[in-house]
CSV table of C-alpha atoms in Angstrom, one decimal:
chain,number,residue,atom,x,y,z
A,1,MET,CA,-19.6,-107.3,-131.0
A,2,SER,CA,-22.5,-109.8,-131.2
A,3,ALA,CA,-24.7,-110.5,-128.2
A,4,ARG,CA,-23.3,-114.1,-128.0
A,5,ARG,CA,-19.7,-112.9,-127.8
A,6,TYR,CA,-20.6,-110.2,-125.3
A,7,GLU,CA,-22.2,-112.7,-123.0
A,8,LEU,CA,-19.3,-115.1,-123.4
A,9,VAL,CA,-16.8,-112.4,-122.5
A,10,THR,CA,-18.7,-111.3,-119.5
A,11,LEU,CA,-19.1,-114.9,-118.3
A,12,SER,CA,-15.4,-115.3,-118.6
A,13,ALA,CA,-14.6,-112.1,-116.8
A,14,ALA,CA,-17.1,-113.0,-114.0
A,15,ARG,CA,-15.5,-116.4,-113.7
A,16,ALA,CA,-12.0,-114.8,-113.3
A,17,LEU,CA,-13.4,-112.3,-110.8
A,18,ARG,CA,-15.2,-115.1,-108.9
A,19,CYS,CA,-18.4,-113.3,-109.2
A,20,SER,CA,-21.1,-116.0,-109.0
A,21,TYR,CA,-23.9,-113.5,-109.4
A,22,CYS,CA,-22.6,-112.2,-112.7
A,23,ALA,CA,-21.7,-115.6,-113.9
A,24,LEU,CA,-25.2,-116.9,-113.2
A,25,ALA,CA,-26.8,-113.9,-114.8
A,26,HIS,CA,-24.8,-114.0,-118.0
A,27,GLY,CA,-24.9,-117.8,-118.0
A,28,GLN,CA,-28.7,-117.7,-118.0
A,29,VAL,CA,-28.7,-115.5,-121.1
A,30,LEU,CA,-26.3,-117.8,-122.9
A,31,GLU,CA,-28.4,-120.8,-122.0
A,32,ARG,CA,-31.7,-119.2,-123.0
A,33,GLN,CA,-30.4,-117.9,-126.3
A,34,PHE,CA,-27.4,-119.7,-127.5
A,35,PHE,CA,-26.3,-123.0,-125.8
A,36,SER,CA,-27.7,-126.2,-124.4
A,37,THR,CA,-27.3,-126.7,-120.7
A,38,GLU,CA,-24.6,-129.3,-121.3
A,39,ASP,CA,-22.6,-127.1,-123.6
A,40,LEU,CA,-22.8,-124.1,-121.3
A,41,THR,CA,-21.7,-126.2,-118.3
A,42,ARG,CA,-18.6,-127.3,-120.3
A,43,ILE,CA,-17.9,-123.7,-121.4
A,44,ALA,CA,-18.3,-122.3,-117.8
A,45,LEU,CA,-16.0,-124.9,-116.3
A,46,GLU,CA,-13.4,-125.3,-119.0
A,47,ALA,CA,-13.9,-122.4,-121.4
A,48,GLU,CA,-13.8,-125.0,-124.2
A,49,SER,CA,-16.5,-126.6,-126.2
A,50,PRO,CA,-17.0,-127.8,-129.7
A,51,THR,CA,-19.8,-125.3,-130.1
A,52,LEU,CA,-17.4,-122.3,-129.5
A,53,GLU,CA,-15.8,-120.7,-132.5
A,54,PRO,CA,-12.0,-120.4,-132.2
A,55,ALA,CA,-12.3,-116.6,-132.0
A,56,GLU,CA,-14.8,-116.9,-129.1
A,57,ALA,CA,-12.4,-119.2,-127.2
A,58,ALA,CA,-9.6,-116.7,-127.7
A,59,ILE,CA,-11.7,-113.7,-126.7
A,60,MET,CA,-12.7,-115.5,-123.5
A,61,ALA,CA,-9.1,-116.4,-122.7
A,62,PHE,CA,-8.1,-112.7,-123.2
A,63,ALA,CA,-11.0,-111.5,-121.0
A,64,GLU,CA,-9.8,-113.7,-118.2
A,65,LYS,CA,-6.3,-112.2,-118.4
A,66,VAL,CA,-7.6,-108.7,-118.4
């Protein structure tokens, strides 16, 4: 799994678990390495963004269910 997908999955799991510490930590990595602040905010709030690949959105949705 790529670092980008790993961070997206952990962000999604943190959001589902309502762990603000983990969401912040993984969100910072995503912002620093992969996304603009605006895109990351959209991803964190809605799990959708034009910058996400369809597979990434599906993996995030699955991680929230697990």
